[in-house]
Amino acid sequence: MKKTISRFLLLISMVFSVLLLSACSSTIAKYNPKESVGKQINYTITGIEAGAGEMTTTQKVMKAYGLNKGNWQLQTSSTAAMISTLAKDVKNKQPIVVTSWTPHWMVNRYHLKFLKDPKNIYGKTEDIHTIVRKGLKKDKPEAYQMLNRFHWTPDEMAAVMLKVNSGEDPRRATKNWMTQHKQQVNSWTKGIKHVHGKSIKLTYVAWDSEIASTNLVANVLRSLGYKVEIQAMELQPLWASIATNAADGMVCAWLPTTQGMYYKDYKGKFDDLGTNLSGAKVGLAVPKYMKNINSISDLAK
Ligand code: PBE
């Protein structure tokens, strides 16, 4: 008899905890196409680092689309925090709007779509430029020439980014990439004289795309005999490091829009070696299950 009662109590407690659990999870509201999206996300766009070029452009976007009125806000955080919020919300099919970009694995992994930007504030696509300090051409002509030749495609960059994201050390991953792309690497180094332990310093921001490109270029310069130091910093100090000759070069300049402000501010204090990658993109994005949100102007509804 006792046994039956305790079994009964166990059953009751199990049923109760299942009910409790489902009650809790239902407080995590799934995306509701019938309700205003602003209301559902507390009028918050989940952003990244305060200094990112994309944050500046997004402020302009919010103004242009009337999202600066009411309670709309752009939440500053970090890329890592943005992605962890995105991962959690997508898992629960919750509504979310993020500042996104490609090349980046977030777009495929979380099934994102970029919102249309009819006012074209973000610009259609962007190029990533190589920027070096004044005088590099004269002081380190071999490095200058290699940096001037370096260019690759969004797919190539994305492949390295994926490797690094799955745990491979960036220096290793880019070294492997070089062995798999000997001809391409050779086209950047062909005919360049080997230097013997000359040092060079590259600066970058630790976004996955820049981790990939900077480590790749560092390894290629090492193969030419350079002693390469790479140093991560925030975006404004990055541009300043080149403009003040504190560093020799960087391969992280998203232009013309994203980092256009820094380009303008420091104009005349650096050499622009042109595009090392074309077809990058920056913009607001939402998970594809937010079916009726397709344009930035849909957010204001
Ligand atoms: N990003 C990624 C950077 C460039 C690379 C779009 C976050 C930005 O300056 O905003």
mmCIF file of C-alpha atoms and ligand atoms in Angstrom:
data_model
loop_
_atom_site.group_PDB
_atom_site.id
_atom_site.type_symbol
_atom_site.label_atom_id
_atom_site.label_comp_id
_atom_site.label_asym_id
_atom_site.label_seq_id
_atom_site.Cartn_x
_atom_site.Cartn_y
_atom_site.Cartn_z
ATOM 1 C CA MET A 1 0.000 0.000 0.000
ATOM 2 C CA LYS A 2 2.789 2.389 1.032
ATOM 3 C CA LYS A 3 4.545 1.584 -2.206
ATOM 4 C CA THR A 4 1.470 2.471 -4.268
ATOM 5 C CA ILE A 5 1.121 5.791 -2.482
ATOM 6 C CA SER A 6 4.741 6.721 -3.007
ATOM 7 C CA ARG A 7 4.506 5.748 -6.679
ATOM 8 C CA PHE A 8 1.402 7.869 -6.969
ATOM 9 C CA LEU A 9 3.181 10.826 -5.341
ATOM 10 C CA LEU A 10 6.136 10.376 -7.682
ATOM 11 C CA LEU A 11 3.817 10.383 -10.668
ATOM 12 C CA ILE A 12 2.028 13.503 -9.426
ATOM 13 C CA SER A 13 5.316 15.319 -8.887
ATOM 14 C CA MET A 14 6.509 14.351 -12.348
ATOM 15 C CA VAL A 15 3.328 15.633 -13.982
ATOM 16 C CA PHE A 16 3.583 18.785 -11.928
ATOM 17 C CA SER A 17 7.174 19.505 -12.963
ATOM 18 C CA VAL A 18 6.357 18.973 -16.639
ATOM 19 C CA LEU A 19 3.486 21.448 -16.311
ATOM 20 C CA LEU A 20 5.746 23.910 -14.529
ATOM 21 C CA LEU A 21 8.432 23.584 -17.184
ATOM 22 C CA SER A 22 6.058 24.186 -20.046
ATOM 23 C CA ALA A 23 4.547 27.150 -18.219
ATOM 24 C CA CYS A 24 8.038 28.625 -17.920
ATOM 25 C CA SER A 25 8.984 28.067 -21.518
ATOM 26 C CA SER A 26 5.746 29.593 -22.717
ATOM 27 C CA THR A 27 6.836 32.829 -21.033
ATOM 28 C CA ILE A 28 9.561 32.918 -23.721
ATOM 29 C CA ALA A 29 7.349 34.421 -26.392
ATOM 30 C CA LYS A 30 7.843 33.130 -29.909
ATOM 31 C CA TYR A 31 7.743 35.555 -32.790
ATOM 32 C CA ASN A 32 4.179 36.657 -33.413
ATOM 33 C CA PRO A 33 3.573 37.968 -36.969
ATOM 34 C CA LYS A 34 0.312 39.584 -35.880
ATOM 35 C CA GLU A 35 1.862 41.855 -33.309
ATOM 36 C CA SER A 36 4.134 44.880 -33.832
ATOM 37 C CA VAL A 37 7.714 43.677 -34.028
ATOM 38 C CA GLY A 38 8.986 46.695 -32.110
ATOM 39 C CA LYS A 39 6.766 45.860 -29.196
ATOM 40 C CA GLN A 40 7.923 42.246 -29.199
ATOM 41 C CA ILE A 41 11.604 43.101 -29.055
ATOM 42 C CA ASN A 42 11.231 46.041 -26.710
ATOM 43 C CA TYR A 43 12.179 48.368 -29.603
ATOM 44 C CA THR A 44 15.742 47.110 -29.328
ATOM 45 C CA ILE A 45 18.217 46.338 -32.091
ATOM 46 C CA THR A 46 20.909 44.020 -30.774
ATOM 47 C CA GLY A 47 24.201 45.637 -31.752
ATOM 48 C CA ILE A 48 27.932 45.037 -31.323
ATOM 49 C CA GLU A 49 30.981 47.027 -30.128
ATOM 50 C CA ALA A 50 30.393 50.772 -29.695
ATOM 51 C CA GLY A 51 33.321 51.627 -31.979
ATOM 52 C CA ALA A 52 32.300 49.417 -34.911
ATOM 53 C CA GLY A 53 31.653 51.223 -38.174
ATOM 54 C CA GLU A 54 28.388 49.357 -38.520
ATOM 55 C CA MET A 55 27.102 50.885 -35.276
ATOM 56 C CA THR A 56 27.621 54.399 -36.632
ATOM 57 C CA THR A 57 25.835 53.527 -39.869
ATOM 58 C CA THR A 58 23.008 51.876 -37.924
ATOM 59 C CA GLN A 59 22.413 55.095 -35.971
ATOM 60 C CA LYS A 60 21.995 56.880 -39.321
ATOM 61 C CA VAL A 61 19.699 54.108 -40.533
ATOM 62 C CA MET A 62 17.491 54.414 -37.465
ATOM 63 C CA LYS A 63 17.135 58.138 -38.048
ATOM 64 C CA ALA A 64 16.417 57.743 -41.766
ATOM 65 C CA TYR A 65 13.689 55.139 -41.177
ATOM 66 C CA GLY A 66 12.120 56.975 -38.253
ATOM 67 C CA LEU A 67 13.268 54.407 -35.723
ATOM 68 C CA ASN A 68 14.819 57.108 -33.599
ATOM 69 C CA LYS A 69 11.347 58.165 -32.544
ATOM 70 C CA GLY A 70 9.528 56.341 -29.799
ATOM 71 C CA ASN A 71 11.519 53.913 -27.747
ATOM 72 C CA TRP A 72 13.798 52.427 -30.381
ATOM 73 C CA GLN A 73 17.360 51.904 -29.270
ATOM 74 C CA LEU A 74 20.510 50.324 -30.575
ATOM 75 C CA GLN A 75 21.970 48.155 -27.878
ATOM 76 C CA THR A 76 25.745 48.315 -27.643
ATOM 77 C CA SER A 77 27.428 45.101 -26.622
ATOM 78 C CA SER A 78 30.075 42.934 -28.259
ATOM 79 C CA THR A 79 30.041 40.644 -31.260
ATOM 80 C CA ALA A 80 30.322 37.619 -28.966
ATOM 81 C CA ALA A 81 27.400 38.758 -26.808
ATOM 82 C CA MET A 82 25.288 39.599 -29.863
ATOM 83 C CA ILE A 83 25.883 36.135 -31.286
ATOM 84 C CA SER A 84 25.069 34.370 -28.039
ATOM 85 C CA THR A 85 21.784 36.292 -27.761
ATOM 86 C CA LEU A 86 21.069 35.448 -31.386
ATOM 87 C CA ALA A 87 21.777 31.745 -30.787
ATOM 88 C CA LYS A 88 19.451 31.633 -27.798
ATOM 89 C CA ASP A 89 16.625 33.554 -29.495
ATOM 90 C CA VAL A 90 16.792 31.528 -32.696
ATOM 91 C CA LYS A 91 16.663 28.322 -30.687
ATOM 92 C CA ASN A 92 13.412 29.533 -29.128
ATOM 93 C CA LYS A 93 12.061 31.088 -32.353
ATOM 94 C CA GLN A 94 11.921 34.458 -30.649
ATOM 95 C CA PRO A 95 11.980 37.750 -32.545
ATOM 96 C CA ILE A 96 15.341 39.528 -32.815
ATOM 97 C CA VAL A 97 16.957 42.186 -35.022
ATOM 98 C CA VAL A 98 20.754 42.248 -35.198
ATOM 99 C CA THR A 99 23.522 44.252 -36.836
ATOM 100 C CA SER A 100 24.904 41.594 -39.163
ATOM 101 C CA TRP A 101 27.519 41.299 -41.919
ATOM 102 C CA THR A 102 29.163 38.892 -44.334
ATOM 103 C CA PRO A 103 31.531 37.164 -44.708
ATOM 104 C CA HIS A 104 30.421 35.611 -41.418
ATOM 105 C CA TRP A 105 29.133 32.172 -40.463
ATOM 106 C CA MET A 106 26.278 33.678 -38.386
ATOM 107 C CA VAL A 107 24.170 34.201 -41.521
ATOM 108 C CA ASN A 108 23.978 30.510 -42.473
ATOM 109 C CA ARG A 109 24.124 29.068 -39.001
ATOM 110 C CA TYR A 110 21.187 31.116 -37.709
ATOM 111 C CA HIS A 111 19.302 31.292 -41.025
ATOM 112 C CA LEU A 112 19.342 35.055 -41.198
ATOM 113 C CA LYS A 113 18.074 37.312 -43.950
ATOM 114 C CA PHE A 114 19.312 40.856 -44.495
ATOM 115 C CA LEU A 115 16.540 43.432 -44.391
ATOM 116 C CA LYS A 116 16.085 45.484 -47.546
ATOM 117 C CA ASP A 117 17.409 48.997 -47.255
ATOM 118 C CA PRO A 118 15.431 51.029 -49.809
ATOM 119 C CA LYS A 119 17.109 54.258 -48.693
ATOM 120 C CA ASN A 120 20.474 52.573 -49.363
ATOM 121 C CA ILE A 121 22.148 53.854 -46.207
ATOM 122 C CA TYR A 122 24.329 50.802 -45.652
ATOM 123 C CA GLY A 123 25.233 50.708 -49.361
ATOM 124 C CA LYS A 124 24.815 47.641 -51.544
ATOM 125 C CA THR A 125 28.126 45.878 -50.978
ATOM 126 C CA GLU A 126 31.429 46.896 -49.522
ATOM 127 C CA ASP A 127 35.079 46.367 -50.267
ATOM 128 C CA ILE A 128 37.747 45.657 -47.698
ATOM 129 C CA HIS A 129 40.847 47.765 -48.263
ATOM 130 C CA THR A 130 44.474 47.386 -47.304
ATOM 131 C CA ILE A 131 45.748 50.535 -45.597
ATOM 132 C CA VAL A 132 49.423 51.148 -44.834
ATOM 133 C CA ARG A 133 51.357 53.915 -43.146
ATOM 134 C CA LYS A 134 53.001 56.706 -45.081
ATOM 135 C CA GLY A 135 56.571 55.824 -45.931
ATOM 136 C CA LEU A 136 56.130 52.043 -45.927
ATOM 137 C CA LYS A 137 56.808 51.892 -49.636
ATOM 138 C CA LYS A 138 60.240 53.391 -49.104
ATOM 139 C CA ASP A 139 61.116 51.670 -45.800
ATOM 140 C CA LYS A 140 59.831 48.153 -46.478
ATOM 141 C CA PRO A 141 59.256 47.880 -50.220
ATOM 142 C CA GLU A 142 59.014 44.073 -50.134
ATOM 143 C CA ALA A 143 56.196 44.085 -47.589
ATOM 144 C CA TYR A 144 54.556 46.965 -49.405
ATOM 145 C CA GLN A 145 54.537 45.046 -52.643
ATOM 146 C CA MET A 146 53.083 41.913 -51.086
ATOM 147 C CA LEU A 147 50.400 43.898 -49.247
ATOM 148 C CA ASN A 148 49.623 45.733 -52.449
ATOM 149 C CA ARG A 149 49.038 42.423 -54.271
ATOM 150 C CA PHE A 150 47.059 40.644 -51.558
ATOM 151 C CA HIS A 151 43.435 39.955 -52.412
ATOM 152 C CA TRP A 152 41.021 37.056 -51.980
ATOM 153 C CA THR A 153 37.307 36.283 -52.195
ATOM 154 C CA PRO A 154 34.509 36.278 -49.602
ATOM 155 C CA ASP A 155 34.228 32.469 -49.972
ATOM 156 C CA GLU A 156 37.922 32.014 -49.304
ATOM 157 C CA MET A 157 37.765 34.225 -46.248
ATOM 158 C CA ALA A 158 34.617 32.455 -45.017
ATOM 159 C CA ALA A 159 36.343 29.077 -45.260
ATOM 160 C CA VAL A 160 39.150 30.212 -42.965
ATOM 161 C CA MET A 161 36.661 31.836 -40.581
ATOM 162 C CA LEU A 162 34.785 28.543 -40.269
ATOM 163 C CA LYS A 163 37.971 26.637 -39.419
ATOM 164 C CA VAL A 164 38.885 29.154 -36.755
ATOM 165 C CA ASN A 165 35.344 29.119 -35.401
ATOM 166 C CA SER A 166 35.485 25.341 -35.101
ATOM 167 C CA GLY A 167 38.530 25.675 -32.878
ATOM 168 C CA GLU A 168 41.558 25.759 -35.159
ATOM 169 C CA ASP A 169 44.265 28.203 -34.173
ATOM 170 C CA PRO A 170 44.155 31.159 -36.637
ATOM 171 C CA ARG A 171 47.858 30.948 -37.389
ATOM 172 C CA ARG A 172 47.540 27.222 -38.150
ATOM 173 C CA ALA A 173 44.326 27.618 -40.142
ATOM 174 C CA THR A 174 45.806 30.282 -42.418
ATOM 175 C CA LYS A 175 49.010 28.270 -42.796
ATOM 176 C CA ASN A 176 46.952 25.295 -43.951
ATOM 177 C CA TRP A 177 45.048 27.551 -46.310
ATOM 178 C CA MET A 178 48.364 28.662 -47.819
ATOM 179 C CA THR A 179 49.442 25.089 -48.524
ATOM 180 C CA GLN A 180 46.114 24.466 -50.223
ATOM 181 C CA HIS A 181 46.396 27.647 -52.317
ATOM 182 C CA LYS A 182 50.052 27.660 -53.304
ATOM 183 C CA GLN A 183 49.520 29.260 -56.705
ATOM 184 C CA GLN A 184 47.433 32.087 -55.359
ATOM 185 C CA VAL A 185 49.914 32.799 -52.572
ATOM 186 C CA ASN A 186 52.713 32.649 -55.104
ATOM 187 C CA SER A 187 51.007 35.306 -57.186
ATOM 188 C CA TRP A 188 51.314 37.641 -54.174
ATOM 189 C CA THR A 189 54.986 36.895 -53.455
ATOM 190 C CA LYS A 190 56.468 36.169 -56.887
ATOM 191 C CA GLY A 191 59.720 38.002 -57.536
ATOM 192 C CA ILE A 192 59.770 39.683 -54.138
ATOM 193 C CA LYS A 193 63.194 39.642 -52.512
ATOM 194 C CA HIS A 194 63.510 37.676 -49.265
ATOM 195 C CA VAL A 195 64.243 39.922 -46.295
ATOM 196 C CA HIS A 196 66.136 38.524 -43.349
ATOM 197 C CA GLY A 197 64.290 39.100 -40.115
ATOM 198 C CA LYS A 198 63.174 42.671 -40.780
ATOM 199 C CA SER A 199 60.267 43.424 -38.458
ATOM 200 C CA ILE A 200 56.816 44.613 -39.359
ATOM 201 C CA LYS A 201 53.727 45.330 -37.329
ATOM 202 C CA LEU A 202 50.155 44.806 -38.429
ATOM 203 C CA THR A 203 47.179 45.940 -36.396
ATOM 204 C CA TYR A 204 43.598 44.658 -36.567
ATOM 205 C CA VAL A 205 40.277 44.361 -34.762
ATOM 206 C CA ALA A 206 39.515 40.880 -33.461
ATOM 207 C CA TRP A 207 36.441 40.288 -35.627
ATOM 208 C CA ASP A 208 36.521 36.823 -37.214
ATOM 209 C CA SER A 209 36.973 38.249 -40.711
ATOM 210 C CA GLU A 210 39.953 40.350 -39.634
ATOM 211 C CA ILE A 211 41.460 37.510 -37.579
ATOM 212 C CA ALA A 212 41.436 35.449 -40.778
ATOM 213 C CA SER A 213 42.872 38.072 -43.156
ATOM 214 C CA THR A 214 45.457 39.461 -40.737
ATOM 215 C CA ASN A 215 46.811 36.036 -39.806
ATOM 216 C CA LEU A 216 46.980 35.071 -43.455
ATOM 217 C CA VAL A 217 48.896 38.187 -44.464
ATOM 218 C CA ALA A 218 51.175 37.814 -41.419
ATOM 219 C CA ASN A 219 52.047 34.263 -42.468
ATOM 220 C CA VAL A 220 52.715 35.290 -46.057
ATOM 221 C CA LEU A 221 55.034 38.065 -44.824
ATOM 222 C CA ARG A 222 56.773 35.514 -42.574
ATOM 223 C CA SER A 223 57.340 33.350 -45.627
ATOM 224 C CA LEU A 224 59.205 36.348 -47.105
ATOM 225 C CA GLY A 225 61.477 36.494 -44.054
ATOM 226 C CA TYR A 226 59.672 39.143 -42.006
ATOM 227 C CA LYS A 227 59.388 39.025 -38.248
ATOM 228 C CA VAL A 228 55.708 39.886 -37.953
ATOM 229 C CA GLU A 229 53.886 41.204 -34.936
ATOM 230 C CA ILE A 230 50.116 41.432 -35.049
ATOM 231 C CA GLN A 231 48.215 43.438 -32.471
ATOM 232 C CA ALA A 232 44.464 43.529 -31.881
ATOM 233 C CA MET A 233 42.755 46.744 -30.822
ATOM 234 C CA GLU A 234 39.518 48.670 -31.248
ATOM 235 C CA LEU A 235 38.608 50.297 -34.522
ATOM 236 C CA GLN A 236 39.446 53.929 -33.814
ATOM 237 C CA PRO A 237 42.917 53.116 -32.380
ATOM 238 C CA LEU A 238 43.437 50.814 -35.368
ATOM 239 C CA TRP A 239 43.099 53.696 -37.831
ATOM 240 C CA ALA A 240 45.127 55.936 -35.528
ATOM 241 C CA SER A 241 47.921 53.335 -35.343
ATOM 242 C CA ILE A 242 48.438 53.615 -39.110
ATOM 243 C CA ALA A 243 47.963 57.388 -39.265
ATOM 244 C CA THR A 244 50.578 57.946 -36.537
ATOM 245 C CA ASN A 245 53.049 55.384 -37.925
ATOM 246 C CA ALA A 246 52.729 53.276 -34.756
ATOM 247 C CA ALA A 247 51.948 50.303 -37.016
ATOM 248 C CA ASP A 248 52.902 49.489 -40.611
ATOM 249 C CA GLY A 249 49.638 48.317 -42.062
ATOM 250 C CA MET A 250 46.210 46.727 -41.744
ATOM 251 C CA VAL A 251 43.860 44.787 -44.008
ATOM 252 C CA CYS A 252 40.594 45.616 -42.194
ATOM 253 C CA ALA A 253 39.140 48.738 -43.781
ATOM 254 C CA TRP A 254 35.477 48.134 -44.716
ATOM 255 C CA LEU A 255 34.609 50.855 -47.222
ATOM 256 C CA PRO A 256 33.141 53.070 -48.509
ATOM 257 C CA THR A 257 30.448 53.267 -45.835
ATOM 258 C CA THR A 258 31.206 51.213 -42.737
ATOM 259 C CA GLN A 259 34.512 52.836 -41.814
ATOM 260 C CA GLY A 260 34.074 55.860 -44.084
ATOM 261 C CA MET A 261 34.161 58.158 -41.081
ATOM 262 C CA TYR A 262 37.689 57.069 -40.115
ATOM 263 C CA TYR A 263 38.800 57.171 -43.739
ATOM 264 C CA LYS A 264 37.721 60.804 -43.889
ATOM 265 C CA ASP A 265 39.151 61.707 -40.492
ATOM 266 C CA TYR A 266 42.631 60.369 -41.287
ATOM 267 C CA LYS A 267 42.731 61.144 -44.998
ATOM 268 C CA GLY A 268 46.211 62.162 -46.117
ATOM 269 C CA LYS A 269 47.843 60.287 -43.242
ATOM 270 C CA PHE A 270 47.871 56.804 -44.807
ATOM 271 C CA ASP A 271 48.278 55.045 -48.135
ATOM 272 C CA ASP A 272 45.231 53.209 -49.457
ATOM 273 C CA LEU A 273 46.407 50.130 -51.366
ATOM 274 C CA GLY A 274 42.903 49.406 -52.581
ATOM 275 C CA THR A 275 40.621 46.422 -52.327
ATOM 276 C CA ASN A 276 41.761 43.091 -50.867
ATOM 277 C CA LEU A 277 38.229 41.650 -50.917
ATOM 278 C CA SER A 278 35.106 42.782 -52.687
ATOM 279 C CA GLY A 279 31.516 41.806 -52.071
ATOM 280 C CA ALA A 280 31.338 42.165 -48.298
ATOM 281 C CA LYS A 281 28.021 43.277 -46.865
ATOM 282 C CA VAL A 282 26.716 45.045 -43.798
ATOM 283 C CA GLY A 283 23.133 45.501 -42.618
ATOM 284 C CA LEU A 284 20.303 44.690 -40.259
ATOM 285 C CA ALA A 285 19.198 41.065 -40.298
ATOM 286 C CA VAL A 286 16.479 38.895 -38.774
ATOM 287 C CA PRO A 287 15.920 35.126 -38.627
ATOM 288 C CA LYS A 288 13.990 33.836 -41.655
ATOM 289 C CA TYR A 289 11.034 32.746 -39.499
ATOM 290 C CA MET A 290 10.191 36.454 -39.110
ATOM 291 C CA LYS A 291 8.376 36.033 -42.405
ATOM 292 C CA ASN A 292 6.659 39.397 -42.717
ATOM 293 C CA ILE A 293 9.760 41.458 -41.830
ATOM 294 C CA ASN A 294 11.706 41.970 -45.045
ATOM 295 C CA SER A 295 12.666 45.608 -45.078
ATOM 296 C CA ILE A 296 14.011 48.019 -42.491
ATOM 297 C CA SER A 297 10.826 50.015 -43.024
ATOM 298 C CA ASP A 298 8.793 47.004 -41.785
ATOM 299 C CA LEU A 299 10.281 47.582 -38.342
ATOM 300 C CA ALA A 300 8.453 50.872 -37.962
ATOM 301 C CA LYS A 301 5.053 49.211 -38.408
HETATM 302 N N1 PBE B 1 32.060 44.717 -38.899
HETATM 303 C C1 PBE B 1 32.833 43.524 -39.242
HETATM 304 C C2 PBE B 1 33.120 45.765 -38.866
HETATM 305 C C3 PBE B 1 34.004 45.454 -39.981
HETATM 306 C C4 PBE B 1 34.051 43.970 -39.936
HETATM 307 C C5 PBE B 1 31.059 44.948 -39.963
HETATM 308 C C6 PBE B 1 31.440 44.493 -37.617
HETATM 309 C C7 PBE B 1 32.689 47.218 -38.704
HETATM 310 O O1 PBE B 1 33.516 48.111 -38.828
HETATM 311 O O2 PBE B 1 31.537 47.472 -38.381
#
